PDB file of C-alpha atoms in Angstrom:
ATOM      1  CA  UNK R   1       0.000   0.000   0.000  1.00 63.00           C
ATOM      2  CA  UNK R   2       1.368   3.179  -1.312  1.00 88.00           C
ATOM      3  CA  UNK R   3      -0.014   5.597   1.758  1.00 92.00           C
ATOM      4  CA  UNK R   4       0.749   9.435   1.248  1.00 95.00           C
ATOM      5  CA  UNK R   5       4.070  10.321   2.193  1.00 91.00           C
ATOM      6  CA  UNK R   6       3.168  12.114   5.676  1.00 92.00           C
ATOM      7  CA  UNK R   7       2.062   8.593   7.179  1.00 90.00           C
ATOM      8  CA  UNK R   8       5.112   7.646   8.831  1.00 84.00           C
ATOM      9  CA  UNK R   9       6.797   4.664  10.040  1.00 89.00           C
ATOM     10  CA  UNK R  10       4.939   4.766  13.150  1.00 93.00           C
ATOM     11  CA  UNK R  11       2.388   2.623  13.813  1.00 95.00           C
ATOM     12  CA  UNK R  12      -0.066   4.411  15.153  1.00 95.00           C
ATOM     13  CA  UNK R  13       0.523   7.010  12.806  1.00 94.00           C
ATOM     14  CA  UNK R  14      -0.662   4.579   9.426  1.00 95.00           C
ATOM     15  CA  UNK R  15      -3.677   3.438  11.319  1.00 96.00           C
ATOM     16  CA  UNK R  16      -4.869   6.677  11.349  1.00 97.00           C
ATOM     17  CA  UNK R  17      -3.890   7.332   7.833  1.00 96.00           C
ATOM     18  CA  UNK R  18      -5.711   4.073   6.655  1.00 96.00           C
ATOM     19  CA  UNK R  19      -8.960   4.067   9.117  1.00 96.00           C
ATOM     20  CA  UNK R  20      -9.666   7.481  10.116  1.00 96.00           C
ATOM     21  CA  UNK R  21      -7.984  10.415   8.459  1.00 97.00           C
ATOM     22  CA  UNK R  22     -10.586  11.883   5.334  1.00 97.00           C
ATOM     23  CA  UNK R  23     -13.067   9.840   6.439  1.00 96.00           C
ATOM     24  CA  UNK R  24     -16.111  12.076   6.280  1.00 96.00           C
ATOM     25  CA  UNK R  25     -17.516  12.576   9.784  1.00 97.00           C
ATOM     26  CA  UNK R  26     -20.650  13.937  10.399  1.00 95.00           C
ATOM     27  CA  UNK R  27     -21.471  13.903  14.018  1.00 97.00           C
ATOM     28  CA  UNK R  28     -21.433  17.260  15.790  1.00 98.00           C
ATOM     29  CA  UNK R  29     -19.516  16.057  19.179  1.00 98.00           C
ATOM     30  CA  UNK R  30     -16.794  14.429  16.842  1.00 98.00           C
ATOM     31  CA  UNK R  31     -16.692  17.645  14.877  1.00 98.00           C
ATOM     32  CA  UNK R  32     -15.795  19.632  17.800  1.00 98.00           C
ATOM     33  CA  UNK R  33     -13.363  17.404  19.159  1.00 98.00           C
ATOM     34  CA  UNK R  34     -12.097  17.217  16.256  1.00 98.00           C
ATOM     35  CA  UNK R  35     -11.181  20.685  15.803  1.00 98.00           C
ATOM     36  CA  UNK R  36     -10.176  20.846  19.676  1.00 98.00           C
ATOM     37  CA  UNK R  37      -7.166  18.334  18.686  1.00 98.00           C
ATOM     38  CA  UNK R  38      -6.489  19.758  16.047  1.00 97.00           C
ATOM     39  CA  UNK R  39      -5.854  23.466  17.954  1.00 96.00           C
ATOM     40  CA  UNK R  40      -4.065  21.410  20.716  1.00 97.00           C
ATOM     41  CA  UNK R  41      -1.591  20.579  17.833  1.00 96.00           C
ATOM     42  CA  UNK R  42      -0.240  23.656  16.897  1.00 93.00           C
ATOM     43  CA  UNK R  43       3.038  23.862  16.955  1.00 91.00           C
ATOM     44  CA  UNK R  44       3.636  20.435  17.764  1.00 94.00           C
ATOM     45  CA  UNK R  45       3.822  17.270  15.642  1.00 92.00           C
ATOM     46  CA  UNK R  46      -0.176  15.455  14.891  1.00 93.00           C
ATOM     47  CA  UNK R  47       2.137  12.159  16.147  1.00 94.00           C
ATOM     48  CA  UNK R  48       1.882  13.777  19.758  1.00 95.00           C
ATOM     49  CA  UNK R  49      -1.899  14.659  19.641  1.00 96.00           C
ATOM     50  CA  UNK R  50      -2.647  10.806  18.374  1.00 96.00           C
ATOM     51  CA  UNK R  51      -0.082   9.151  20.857  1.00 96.00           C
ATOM     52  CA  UNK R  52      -2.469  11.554  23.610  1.00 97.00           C
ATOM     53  CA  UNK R  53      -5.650  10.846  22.549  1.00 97.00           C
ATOM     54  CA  UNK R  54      -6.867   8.673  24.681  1.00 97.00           C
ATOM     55  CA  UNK R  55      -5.412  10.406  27.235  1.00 98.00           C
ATOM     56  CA  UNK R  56      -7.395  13.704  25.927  1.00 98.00           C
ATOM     57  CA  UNK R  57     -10.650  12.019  25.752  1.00 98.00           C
ATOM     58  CA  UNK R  58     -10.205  11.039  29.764  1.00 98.00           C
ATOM     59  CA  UNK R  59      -9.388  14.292  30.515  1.00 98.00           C
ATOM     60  CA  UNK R  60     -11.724  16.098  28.707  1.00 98.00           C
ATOM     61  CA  UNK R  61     -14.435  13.679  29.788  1.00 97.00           C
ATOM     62  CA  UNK R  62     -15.135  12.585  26.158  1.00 97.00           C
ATOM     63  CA  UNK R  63     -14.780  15.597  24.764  1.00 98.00           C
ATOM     64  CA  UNK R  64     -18.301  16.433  25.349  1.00 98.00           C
ATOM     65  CA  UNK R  65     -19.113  20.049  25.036  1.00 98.00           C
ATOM     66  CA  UNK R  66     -22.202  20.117  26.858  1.00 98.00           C
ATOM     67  CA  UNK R  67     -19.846  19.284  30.236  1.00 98.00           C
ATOM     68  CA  UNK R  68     -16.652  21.426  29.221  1.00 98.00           C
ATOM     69  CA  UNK R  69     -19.264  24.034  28.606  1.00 98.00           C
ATOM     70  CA  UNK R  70     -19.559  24.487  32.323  1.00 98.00           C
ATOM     71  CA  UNK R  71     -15.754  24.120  33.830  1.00 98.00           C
ATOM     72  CA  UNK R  72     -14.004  27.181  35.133  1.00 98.00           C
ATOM     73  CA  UNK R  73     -10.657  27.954  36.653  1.00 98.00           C
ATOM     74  CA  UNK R  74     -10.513  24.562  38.922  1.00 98.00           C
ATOM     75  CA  UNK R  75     -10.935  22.252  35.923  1.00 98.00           C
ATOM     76  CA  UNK R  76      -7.605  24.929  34.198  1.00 98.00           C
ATOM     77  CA  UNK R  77      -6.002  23.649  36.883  1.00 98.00           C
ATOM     78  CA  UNK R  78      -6.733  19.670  37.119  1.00 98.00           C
ATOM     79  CA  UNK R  79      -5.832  19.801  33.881  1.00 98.00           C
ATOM     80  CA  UNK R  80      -2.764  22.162  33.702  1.00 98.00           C
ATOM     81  CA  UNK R  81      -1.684  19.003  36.269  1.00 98.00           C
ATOM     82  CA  UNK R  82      -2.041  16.312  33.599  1.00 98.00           C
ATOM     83  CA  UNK R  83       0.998  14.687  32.233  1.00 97.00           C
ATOM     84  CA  UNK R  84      -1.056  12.710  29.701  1.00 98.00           C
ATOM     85  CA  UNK R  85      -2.526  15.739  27.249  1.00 98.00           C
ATOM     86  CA  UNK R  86      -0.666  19.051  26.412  1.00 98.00           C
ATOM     87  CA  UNK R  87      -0.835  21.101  29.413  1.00 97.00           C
ATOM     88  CA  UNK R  88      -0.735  24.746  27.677  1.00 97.00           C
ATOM     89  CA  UNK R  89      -3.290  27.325  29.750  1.00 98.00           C
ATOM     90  CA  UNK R  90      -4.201  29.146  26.249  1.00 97.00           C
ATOM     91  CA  UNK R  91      -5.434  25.824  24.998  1.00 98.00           C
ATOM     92  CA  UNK R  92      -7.444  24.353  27.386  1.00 98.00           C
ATOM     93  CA  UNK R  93      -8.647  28.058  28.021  1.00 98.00           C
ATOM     94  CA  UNK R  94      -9.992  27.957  24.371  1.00 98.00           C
ATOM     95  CA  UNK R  95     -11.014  24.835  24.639  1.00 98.00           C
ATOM     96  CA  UNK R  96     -13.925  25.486  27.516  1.00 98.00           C
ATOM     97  CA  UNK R  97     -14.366  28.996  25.386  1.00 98.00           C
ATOM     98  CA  UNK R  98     -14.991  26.442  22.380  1.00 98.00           C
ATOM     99  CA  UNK R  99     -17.420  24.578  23.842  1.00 98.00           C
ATOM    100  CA  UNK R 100     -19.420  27.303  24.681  1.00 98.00           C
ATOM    101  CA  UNK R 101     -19.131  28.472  21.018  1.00 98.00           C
ATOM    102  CA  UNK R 102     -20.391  24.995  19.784  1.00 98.00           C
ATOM    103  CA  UNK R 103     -23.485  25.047  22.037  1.00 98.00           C
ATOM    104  CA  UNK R 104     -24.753  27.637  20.357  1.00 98.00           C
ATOM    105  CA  UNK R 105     -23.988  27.011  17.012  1.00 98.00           C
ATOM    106  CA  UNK R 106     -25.226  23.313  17.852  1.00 98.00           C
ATOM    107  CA  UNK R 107     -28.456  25.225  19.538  1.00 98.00           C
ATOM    108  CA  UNK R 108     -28.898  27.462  15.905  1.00 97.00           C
ATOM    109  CA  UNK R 109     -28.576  25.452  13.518  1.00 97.00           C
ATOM    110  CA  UNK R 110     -26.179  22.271  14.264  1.00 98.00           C
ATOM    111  CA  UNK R 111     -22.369  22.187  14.397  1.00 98.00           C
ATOM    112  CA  UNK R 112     -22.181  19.482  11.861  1.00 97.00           C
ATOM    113  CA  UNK R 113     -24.588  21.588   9.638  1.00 97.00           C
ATOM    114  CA  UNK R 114     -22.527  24.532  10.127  1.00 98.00           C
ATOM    115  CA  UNK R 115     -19.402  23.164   8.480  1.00 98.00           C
ATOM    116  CA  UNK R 116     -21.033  21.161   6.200  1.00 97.00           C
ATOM    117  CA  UNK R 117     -22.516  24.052   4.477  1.00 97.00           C
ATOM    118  CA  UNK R 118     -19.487  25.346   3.493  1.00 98.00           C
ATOM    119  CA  UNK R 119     -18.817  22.258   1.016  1.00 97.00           C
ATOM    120  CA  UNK R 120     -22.829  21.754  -0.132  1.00 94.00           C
ATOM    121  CA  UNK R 121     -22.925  19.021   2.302  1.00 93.00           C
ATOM    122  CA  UNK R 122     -20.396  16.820   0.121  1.00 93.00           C
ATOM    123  CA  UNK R 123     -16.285  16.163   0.365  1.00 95.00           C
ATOM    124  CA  UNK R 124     -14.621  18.517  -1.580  1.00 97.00           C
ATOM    125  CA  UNK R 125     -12.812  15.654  -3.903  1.00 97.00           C
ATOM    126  CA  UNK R 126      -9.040  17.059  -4.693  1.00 97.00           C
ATOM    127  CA  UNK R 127      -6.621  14.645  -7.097  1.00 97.00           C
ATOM    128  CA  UNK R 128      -3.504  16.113  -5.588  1.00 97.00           C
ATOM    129  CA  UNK R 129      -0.357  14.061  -7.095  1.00 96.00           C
ATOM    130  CA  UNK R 130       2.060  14.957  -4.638  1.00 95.00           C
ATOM    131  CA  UNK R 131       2.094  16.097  -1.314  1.00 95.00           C
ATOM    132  CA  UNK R 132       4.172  19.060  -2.623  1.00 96.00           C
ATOM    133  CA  UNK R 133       0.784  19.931  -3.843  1.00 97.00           C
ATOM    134  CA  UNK R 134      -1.463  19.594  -1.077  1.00 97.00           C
ATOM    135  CA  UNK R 135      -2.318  23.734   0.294  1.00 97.00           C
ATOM    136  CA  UNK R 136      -1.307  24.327   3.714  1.00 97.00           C
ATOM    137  CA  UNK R 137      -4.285  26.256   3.887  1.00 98.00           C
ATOM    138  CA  UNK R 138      -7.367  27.750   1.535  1.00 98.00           C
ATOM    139  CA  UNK R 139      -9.585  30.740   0.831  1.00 98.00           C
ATOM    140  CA  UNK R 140     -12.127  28.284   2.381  1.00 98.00           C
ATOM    141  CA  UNK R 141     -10.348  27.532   4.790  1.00 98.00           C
ATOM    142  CA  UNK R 142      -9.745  31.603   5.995  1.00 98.00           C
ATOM    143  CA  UNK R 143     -13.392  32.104   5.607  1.00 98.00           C
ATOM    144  CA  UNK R 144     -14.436  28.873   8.302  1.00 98.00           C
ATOM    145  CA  UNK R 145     -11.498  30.324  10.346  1.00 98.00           C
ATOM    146  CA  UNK R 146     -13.038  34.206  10.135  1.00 98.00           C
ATOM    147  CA  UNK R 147     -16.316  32.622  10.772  1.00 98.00           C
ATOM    148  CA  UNK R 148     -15.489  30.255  13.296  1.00 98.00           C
ATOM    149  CA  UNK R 149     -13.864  33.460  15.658  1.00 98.00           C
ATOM    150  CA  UNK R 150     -16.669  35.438  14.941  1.00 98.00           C
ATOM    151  CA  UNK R 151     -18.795  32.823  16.784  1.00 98.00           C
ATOM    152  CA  UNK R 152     -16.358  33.172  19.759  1.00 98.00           C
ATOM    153  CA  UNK R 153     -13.821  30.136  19.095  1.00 98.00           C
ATOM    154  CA  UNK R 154     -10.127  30.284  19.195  1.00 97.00           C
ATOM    155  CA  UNK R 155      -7.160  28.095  18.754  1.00 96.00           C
ATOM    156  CA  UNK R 156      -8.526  28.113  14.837  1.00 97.00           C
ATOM    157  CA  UNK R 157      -6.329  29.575  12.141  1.00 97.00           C
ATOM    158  CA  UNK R 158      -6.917  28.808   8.576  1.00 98.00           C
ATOM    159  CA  UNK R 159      -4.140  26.244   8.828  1.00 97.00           C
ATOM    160  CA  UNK R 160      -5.642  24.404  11.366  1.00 97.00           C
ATOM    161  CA  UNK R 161      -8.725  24.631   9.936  1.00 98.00           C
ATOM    162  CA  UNK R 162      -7.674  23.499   6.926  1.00 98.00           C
ATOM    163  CA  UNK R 163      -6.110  20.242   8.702  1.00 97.00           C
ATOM    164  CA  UNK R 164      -8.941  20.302  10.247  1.00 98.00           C
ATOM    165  CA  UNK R 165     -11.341  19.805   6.847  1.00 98.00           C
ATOM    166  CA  UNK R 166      -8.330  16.968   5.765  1.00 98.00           C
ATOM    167  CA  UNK R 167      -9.235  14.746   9.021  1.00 97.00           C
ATOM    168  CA  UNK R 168     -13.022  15.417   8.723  1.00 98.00           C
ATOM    169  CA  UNK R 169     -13.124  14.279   5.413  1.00 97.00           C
ATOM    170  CA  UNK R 170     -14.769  17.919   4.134  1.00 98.00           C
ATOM    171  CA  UNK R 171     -11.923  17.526   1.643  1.00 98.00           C
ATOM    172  CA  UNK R 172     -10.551  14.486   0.597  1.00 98.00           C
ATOM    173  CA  UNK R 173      -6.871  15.421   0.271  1.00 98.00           C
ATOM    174  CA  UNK R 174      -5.329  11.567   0.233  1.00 98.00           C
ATOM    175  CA  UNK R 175      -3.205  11.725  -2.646  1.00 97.00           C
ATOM    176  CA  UNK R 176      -4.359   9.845  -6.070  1.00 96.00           C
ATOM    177  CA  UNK R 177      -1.702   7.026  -5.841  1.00 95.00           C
ATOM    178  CA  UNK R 178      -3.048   5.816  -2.182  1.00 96.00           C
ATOM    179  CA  UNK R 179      -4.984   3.486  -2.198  1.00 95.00           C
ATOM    180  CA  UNK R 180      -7.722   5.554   0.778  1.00 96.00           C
ATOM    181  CA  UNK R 181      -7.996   8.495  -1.864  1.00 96.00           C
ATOM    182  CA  UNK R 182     -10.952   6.107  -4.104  1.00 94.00           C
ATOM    183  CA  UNK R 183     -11.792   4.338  -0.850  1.00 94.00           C
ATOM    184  CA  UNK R 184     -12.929   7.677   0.743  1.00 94.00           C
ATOM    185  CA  UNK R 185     -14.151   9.211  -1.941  1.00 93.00           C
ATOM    186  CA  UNK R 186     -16.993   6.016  -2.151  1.00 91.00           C
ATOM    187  CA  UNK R 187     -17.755   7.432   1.402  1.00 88.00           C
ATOM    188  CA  UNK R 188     -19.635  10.507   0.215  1.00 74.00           C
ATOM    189  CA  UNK R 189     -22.853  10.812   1.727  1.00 63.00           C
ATOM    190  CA  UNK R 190     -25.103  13.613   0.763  1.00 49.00           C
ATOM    191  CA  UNK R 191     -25.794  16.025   3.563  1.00 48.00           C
ATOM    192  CA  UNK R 192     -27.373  18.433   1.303  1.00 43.00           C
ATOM    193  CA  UNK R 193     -30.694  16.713   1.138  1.00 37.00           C
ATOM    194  CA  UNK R 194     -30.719  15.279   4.408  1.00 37.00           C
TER     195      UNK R 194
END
């Protein structure tokens, strides 16, 4: 199997490559954490945020929003105490910020609707030949960052929103000689009708 190039030799790293990265997710609470690992990442490799995750997800009680929604300055600290995530105070900050933001996006209109919209409901499908080719970030990509601030969330640049559309599957940016680039694009589901 001829994965793209940024699947390393680590194990866990081609797992996620062949199971979970592009994969088109449409579930709201996935969304958000989602986009919550993907702001813990910055500056750091995505090979510390998976080797975490679990980790994360114990923390963060399953990454549900509903609960972060409510923590203040004593949950900062439990956390800021954890060995097993990234303990950075602007993150984890943003993160119970974030949740707030997605309750009332998810309270409007639907978190997973929200992004969705911005692709018609369907994967964006690119047929990138090299990873040379693959955008660090796009006009798309600014806008759901401008957009996504406006609603109060941080932690989300157009480069890690952009990262963030790759793992979500919004875009399918597997390159055309891997084998998951035809595999995901059979995933599309259309949201637009739904």
């Amino acid at each position: 199997m001829e994965r793209c190039g940024w699947a390393g030799p680590d194990q866990i790293y081609k797992e996620y490559h062949d199971t979970d990265w592009g994969v088109p997710e449409y579930d709201s609470r996935a969304l958000w954490e989602k986009l919550i690992l993907d702001g813990f990442q910055a500056g750091l490799s995505w090979l510390t945020i998976l080797k975490k995750r679990e980790n994360f997800r114990a923390a963060f009680h399953g990454f549900d929003p509903n609960i972060i929604a409510g923590w203040g300055e004593d949950e900062v600290q439990r956390l800021l105490g954890d060995a097993g995530i990234i303990r950075h105070r602007g993150k984890i900050e943003a993160t119970i910020g974030n949740a707030r933001a997605w309750q009332k996006i998810e309270q409007e209109q639907g978190f997973d609707r929200f992004l969705w919209g911005y692709v018609g409901g369907r994967p964006l499908q690119n047929r990138w030949q090299s990873l040379g080719e693959v955008p660090a970030q796009t006009p798309l990509s600014v806008q759901i960052s401008k957009d996504l601030k406006k609603a109060g969330f941080r932690f989300c640049g157009p480069t890690i929103v952009y990262a963030f559309m790759q793992a979500v599957g919004m875009v399918n940016d597997h390159l055309v000689t891997c084998p998951r680039h035809a595999q995901v694009a059979r995933m599309v589901v259309d949201r637009g009708r739904a």
